[in-house]
Short mmCIF file of N, CA, C and O in Angstrom, two decimals:
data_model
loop_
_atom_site.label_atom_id
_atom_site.label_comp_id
_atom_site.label_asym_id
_atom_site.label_seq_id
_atom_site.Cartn_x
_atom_site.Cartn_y
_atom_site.Cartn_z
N UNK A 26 6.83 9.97 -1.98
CA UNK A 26 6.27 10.35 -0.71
C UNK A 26 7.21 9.86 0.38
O UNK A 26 7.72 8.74 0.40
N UNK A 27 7.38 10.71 1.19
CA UNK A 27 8.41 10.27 2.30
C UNK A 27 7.89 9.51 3.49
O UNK A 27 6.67 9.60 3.64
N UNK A 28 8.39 8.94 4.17
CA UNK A 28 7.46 8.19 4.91
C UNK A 28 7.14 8.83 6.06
O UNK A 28 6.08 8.37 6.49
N UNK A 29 7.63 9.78 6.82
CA UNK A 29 7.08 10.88 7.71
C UNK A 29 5.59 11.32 7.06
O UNK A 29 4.52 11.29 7.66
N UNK A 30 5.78 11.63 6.02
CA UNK A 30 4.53 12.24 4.80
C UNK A 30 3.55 11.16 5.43
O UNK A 30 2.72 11.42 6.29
N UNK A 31 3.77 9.89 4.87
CA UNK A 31 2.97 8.74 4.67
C UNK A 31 2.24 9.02 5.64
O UNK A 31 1.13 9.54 5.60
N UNK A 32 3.23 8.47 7.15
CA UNK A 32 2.79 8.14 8.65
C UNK A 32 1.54 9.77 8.86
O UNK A 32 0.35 9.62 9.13
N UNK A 33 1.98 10.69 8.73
CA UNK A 33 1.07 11.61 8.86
C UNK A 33 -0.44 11.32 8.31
O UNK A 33 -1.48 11.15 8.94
N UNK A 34 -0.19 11.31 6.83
CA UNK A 34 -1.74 11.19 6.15
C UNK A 34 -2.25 9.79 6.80
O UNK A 34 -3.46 9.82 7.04
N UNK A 35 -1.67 8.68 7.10
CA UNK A 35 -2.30 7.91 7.44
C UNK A 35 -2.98 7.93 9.16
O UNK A 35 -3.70 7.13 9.76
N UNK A 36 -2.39 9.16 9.52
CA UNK A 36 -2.66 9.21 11.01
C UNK A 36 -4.37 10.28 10.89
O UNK A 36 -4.64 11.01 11.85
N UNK A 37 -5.10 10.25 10.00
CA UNK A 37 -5.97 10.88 9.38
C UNK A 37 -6.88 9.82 10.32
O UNK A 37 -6.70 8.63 10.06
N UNK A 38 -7.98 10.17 11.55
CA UNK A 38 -8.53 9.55 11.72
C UNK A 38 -10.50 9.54 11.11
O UNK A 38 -11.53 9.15 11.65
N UNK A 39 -10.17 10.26 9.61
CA UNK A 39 -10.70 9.81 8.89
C UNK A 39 -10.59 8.82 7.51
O UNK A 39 -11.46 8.30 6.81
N UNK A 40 -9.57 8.81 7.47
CA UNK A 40 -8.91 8.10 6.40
C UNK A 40 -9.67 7.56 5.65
O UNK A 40 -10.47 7.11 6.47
N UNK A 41 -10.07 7.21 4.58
CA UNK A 41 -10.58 5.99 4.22
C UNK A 41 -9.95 4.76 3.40
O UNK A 41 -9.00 5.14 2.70
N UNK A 42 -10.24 3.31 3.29
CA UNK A 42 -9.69 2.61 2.95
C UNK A 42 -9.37 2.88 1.30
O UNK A 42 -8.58 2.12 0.75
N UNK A 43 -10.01 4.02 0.52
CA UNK A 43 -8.85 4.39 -0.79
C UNK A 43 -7.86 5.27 -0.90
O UNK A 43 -7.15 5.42 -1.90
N UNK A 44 -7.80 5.84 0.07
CA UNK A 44 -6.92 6.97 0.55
C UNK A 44 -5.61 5.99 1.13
O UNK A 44 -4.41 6.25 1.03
N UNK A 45 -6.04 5.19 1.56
CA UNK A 45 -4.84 4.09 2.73
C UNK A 45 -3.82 3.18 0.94
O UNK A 45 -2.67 3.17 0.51
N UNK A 46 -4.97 2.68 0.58
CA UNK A 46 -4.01 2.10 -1.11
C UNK A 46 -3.55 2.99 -1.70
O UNK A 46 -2.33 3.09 -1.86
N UNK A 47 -4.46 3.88 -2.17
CA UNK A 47 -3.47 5.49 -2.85
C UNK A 47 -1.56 5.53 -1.77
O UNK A 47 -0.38 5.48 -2.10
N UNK A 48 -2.15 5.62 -0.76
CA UNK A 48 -0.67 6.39 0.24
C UNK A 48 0.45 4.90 -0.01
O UNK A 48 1.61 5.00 -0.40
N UNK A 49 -0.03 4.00 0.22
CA UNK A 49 0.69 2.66 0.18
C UNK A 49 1.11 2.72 -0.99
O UNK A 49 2.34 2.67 -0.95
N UNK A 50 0.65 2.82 -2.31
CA UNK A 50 1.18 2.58 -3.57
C UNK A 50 2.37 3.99 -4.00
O UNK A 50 3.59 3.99 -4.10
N UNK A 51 1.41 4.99 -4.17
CA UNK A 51 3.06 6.25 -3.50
C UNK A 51 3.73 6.31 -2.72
O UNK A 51 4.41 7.34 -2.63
N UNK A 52 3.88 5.32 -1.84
CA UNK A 52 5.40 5.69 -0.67
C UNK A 52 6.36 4.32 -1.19
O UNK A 52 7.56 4.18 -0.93
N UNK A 53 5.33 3.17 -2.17
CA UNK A 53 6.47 2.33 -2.56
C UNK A 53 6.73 2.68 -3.63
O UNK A 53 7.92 2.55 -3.93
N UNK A 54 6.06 3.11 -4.41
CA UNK A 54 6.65 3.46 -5.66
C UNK A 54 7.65 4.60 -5.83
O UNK A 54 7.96 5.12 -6.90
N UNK A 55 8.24 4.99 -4.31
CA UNK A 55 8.89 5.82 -3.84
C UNK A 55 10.26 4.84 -3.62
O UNK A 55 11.36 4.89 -4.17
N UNK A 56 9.85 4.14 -2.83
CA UNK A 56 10.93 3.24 -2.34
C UNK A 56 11.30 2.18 -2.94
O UNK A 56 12.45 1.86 -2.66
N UNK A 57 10.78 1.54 -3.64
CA UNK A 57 11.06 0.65 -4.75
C UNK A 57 11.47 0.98 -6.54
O UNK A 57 11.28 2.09 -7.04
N UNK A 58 12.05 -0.17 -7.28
CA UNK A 58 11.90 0.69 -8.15
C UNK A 58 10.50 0.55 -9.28
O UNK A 58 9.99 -0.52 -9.59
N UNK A 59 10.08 1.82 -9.75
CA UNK A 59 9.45 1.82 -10.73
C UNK A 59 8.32 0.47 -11.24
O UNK A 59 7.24 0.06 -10.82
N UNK A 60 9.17 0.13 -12.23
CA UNK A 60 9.32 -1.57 -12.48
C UNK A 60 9.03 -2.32 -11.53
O UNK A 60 8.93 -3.15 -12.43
N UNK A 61 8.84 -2.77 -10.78
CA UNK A 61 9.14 -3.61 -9.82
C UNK A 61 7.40 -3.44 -9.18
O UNK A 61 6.58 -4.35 -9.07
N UNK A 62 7.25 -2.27 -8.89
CA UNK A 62 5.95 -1.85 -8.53
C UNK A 62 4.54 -1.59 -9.26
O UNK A 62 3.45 -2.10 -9.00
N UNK A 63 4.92 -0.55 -10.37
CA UNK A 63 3.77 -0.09 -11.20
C UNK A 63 3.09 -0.72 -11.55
O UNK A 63 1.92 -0.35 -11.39
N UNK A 64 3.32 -2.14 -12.29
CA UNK A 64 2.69 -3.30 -12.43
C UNK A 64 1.68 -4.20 -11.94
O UNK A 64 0.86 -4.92 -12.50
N UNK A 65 2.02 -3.92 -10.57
CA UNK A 65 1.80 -4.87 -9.77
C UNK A 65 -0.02 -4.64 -9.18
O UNK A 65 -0.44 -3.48 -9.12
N UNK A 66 -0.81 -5.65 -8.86
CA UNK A 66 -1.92 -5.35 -8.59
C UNK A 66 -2.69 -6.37 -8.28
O UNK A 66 -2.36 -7.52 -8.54
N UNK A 67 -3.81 -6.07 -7.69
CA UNK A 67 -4.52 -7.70 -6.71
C UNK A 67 -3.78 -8.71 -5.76
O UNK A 67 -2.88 -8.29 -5.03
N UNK A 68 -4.05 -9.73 -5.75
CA UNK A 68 -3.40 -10.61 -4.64
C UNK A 68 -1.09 -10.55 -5.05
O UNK A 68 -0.11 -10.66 -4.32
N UNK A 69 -1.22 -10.41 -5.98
CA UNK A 69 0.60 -9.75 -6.41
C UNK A 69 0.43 -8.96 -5.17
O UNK A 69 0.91 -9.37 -4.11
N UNK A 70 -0.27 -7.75 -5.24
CA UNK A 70 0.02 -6.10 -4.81
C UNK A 70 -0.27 -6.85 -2.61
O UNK A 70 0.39 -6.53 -1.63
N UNK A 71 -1.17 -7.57 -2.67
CA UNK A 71 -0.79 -7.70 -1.28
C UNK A 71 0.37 -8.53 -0.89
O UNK A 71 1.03 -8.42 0.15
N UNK A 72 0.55 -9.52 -2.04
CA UNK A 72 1.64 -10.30 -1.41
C UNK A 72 3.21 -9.45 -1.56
O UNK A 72 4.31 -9.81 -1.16
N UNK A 73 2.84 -8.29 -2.24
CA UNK A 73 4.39 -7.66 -2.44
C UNK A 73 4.15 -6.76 -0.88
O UNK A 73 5.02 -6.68 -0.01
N UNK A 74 3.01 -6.23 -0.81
CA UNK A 74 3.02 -5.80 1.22
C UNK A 74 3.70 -6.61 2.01
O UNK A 74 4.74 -6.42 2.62
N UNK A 75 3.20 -7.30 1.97
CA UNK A 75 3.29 -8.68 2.85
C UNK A 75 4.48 -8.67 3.07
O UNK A 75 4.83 -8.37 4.22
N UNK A 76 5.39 -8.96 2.16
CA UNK A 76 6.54 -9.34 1.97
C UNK A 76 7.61 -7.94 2.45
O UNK A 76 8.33 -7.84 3.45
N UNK A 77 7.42 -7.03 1.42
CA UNK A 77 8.14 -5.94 2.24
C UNK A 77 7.80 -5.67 3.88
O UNK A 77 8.59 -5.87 4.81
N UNK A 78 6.95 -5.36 3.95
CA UNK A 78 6.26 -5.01 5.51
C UNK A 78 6.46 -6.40 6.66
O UNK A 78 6.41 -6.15 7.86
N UNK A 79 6.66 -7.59 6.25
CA UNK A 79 6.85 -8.38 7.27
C UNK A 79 5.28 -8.18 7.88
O UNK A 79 5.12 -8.21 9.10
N UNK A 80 4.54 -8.05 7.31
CA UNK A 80 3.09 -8.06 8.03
C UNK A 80 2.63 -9.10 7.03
O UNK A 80 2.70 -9.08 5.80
N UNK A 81 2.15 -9.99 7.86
CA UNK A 81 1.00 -10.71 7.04
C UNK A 81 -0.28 -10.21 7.31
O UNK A 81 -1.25 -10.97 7.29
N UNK A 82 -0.36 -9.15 7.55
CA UNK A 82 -1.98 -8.55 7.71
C UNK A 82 -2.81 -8.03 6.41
O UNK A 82 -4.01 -7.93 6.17
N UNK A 83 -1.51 -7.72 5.60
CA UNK A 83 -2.04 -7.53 3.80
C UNK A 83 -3.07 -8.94 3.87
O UNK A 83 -4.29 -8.81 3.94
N UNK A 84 -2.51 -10.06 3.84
CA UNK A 84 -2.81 -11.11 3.38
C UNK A 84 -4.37 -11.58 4.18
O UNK A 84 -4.73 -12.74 3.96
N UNK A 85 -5.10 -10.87 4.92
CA UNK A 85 -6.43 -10.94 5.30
C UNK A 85 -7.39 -10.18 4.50
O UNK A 85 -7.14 -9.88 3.33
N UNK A 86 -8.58 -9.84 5.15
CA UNK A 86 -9.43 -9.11 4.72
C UNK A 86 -9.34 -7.91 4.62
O UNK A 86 -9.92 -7.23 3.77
N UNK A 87 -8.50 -7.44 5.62
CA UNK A 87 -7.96 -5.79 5.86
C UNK A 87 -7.86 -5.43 4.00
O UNK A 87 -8.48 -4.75 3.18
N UNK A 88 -6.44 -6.57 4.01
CA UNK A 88 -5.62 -6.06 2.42
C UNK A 88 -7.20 -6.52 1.48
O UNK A 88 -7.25 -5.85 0.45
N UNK A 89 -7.92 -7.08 1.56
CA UNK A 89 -8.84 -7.23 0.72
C UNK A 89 -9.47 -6.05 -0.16
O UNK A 89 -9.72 -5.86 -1.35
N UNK A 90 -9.60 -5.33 1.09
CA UNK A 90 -10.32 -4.02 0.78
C UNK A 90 -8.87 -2.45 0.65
O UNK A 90 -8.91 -1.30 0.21
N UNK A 91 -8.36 -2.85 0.96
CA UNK A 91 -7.29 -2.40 -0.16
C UNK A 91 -7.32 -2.48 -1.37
O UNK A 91 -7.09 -1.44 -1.98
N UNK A 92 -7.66 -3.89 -2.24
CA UNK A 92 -7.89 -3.75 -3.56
C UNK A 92 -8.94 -3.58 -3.63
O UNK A 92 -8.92 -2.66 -4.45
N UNK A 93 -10.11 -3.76 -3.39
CA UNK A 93 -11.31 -3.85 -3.94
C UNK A 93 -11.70 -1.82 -3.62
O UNK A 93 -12.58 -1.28 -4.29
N UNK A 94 -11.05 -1.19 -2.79
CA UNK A 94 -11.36 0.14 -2.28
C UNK A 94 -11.56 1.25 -3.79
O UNK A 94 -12.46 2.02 -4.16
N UNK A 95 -10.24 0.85 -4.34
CA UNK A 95 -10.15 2.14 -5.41
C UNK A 95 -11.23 2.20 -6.72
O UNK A 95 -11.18 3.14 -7.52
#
């Protein structure tokens, strides 16, 4: 997923918070490799946000419901 793609679907001001992890996990598993990602899941999967994104906002309640959404 390209990230123009991404920024669009996420500009969905219905979005919902499984639609937001779905788009997040296809635009890195885009940009990262494979390996590195597929794996990855629960407090890993926010702290690998975190870390790429320079947001510590994964690391609240927001990213909470990121995992708990799908």
């Amino acid at each position: 997923m390209s990230k123009p793609h991404a920024l669009a679907e996420l500009a969905n001001p219905d979005i919902t918070s499984a639609k937001v992890a779905e788009i997040l996990r296809r635009t890195a598993l885009v940009a990262y490799p494979r390996k590195q990602v597929a794996g990855i899941h629960g407090d890993d999967w926010l702290n690998f946000l975190s870390l790429t994104s320079d947001d510590s906002t994964f690391l609240s309640n927001i990213g909470q419901s990121l995992i708990e959404a799908p």
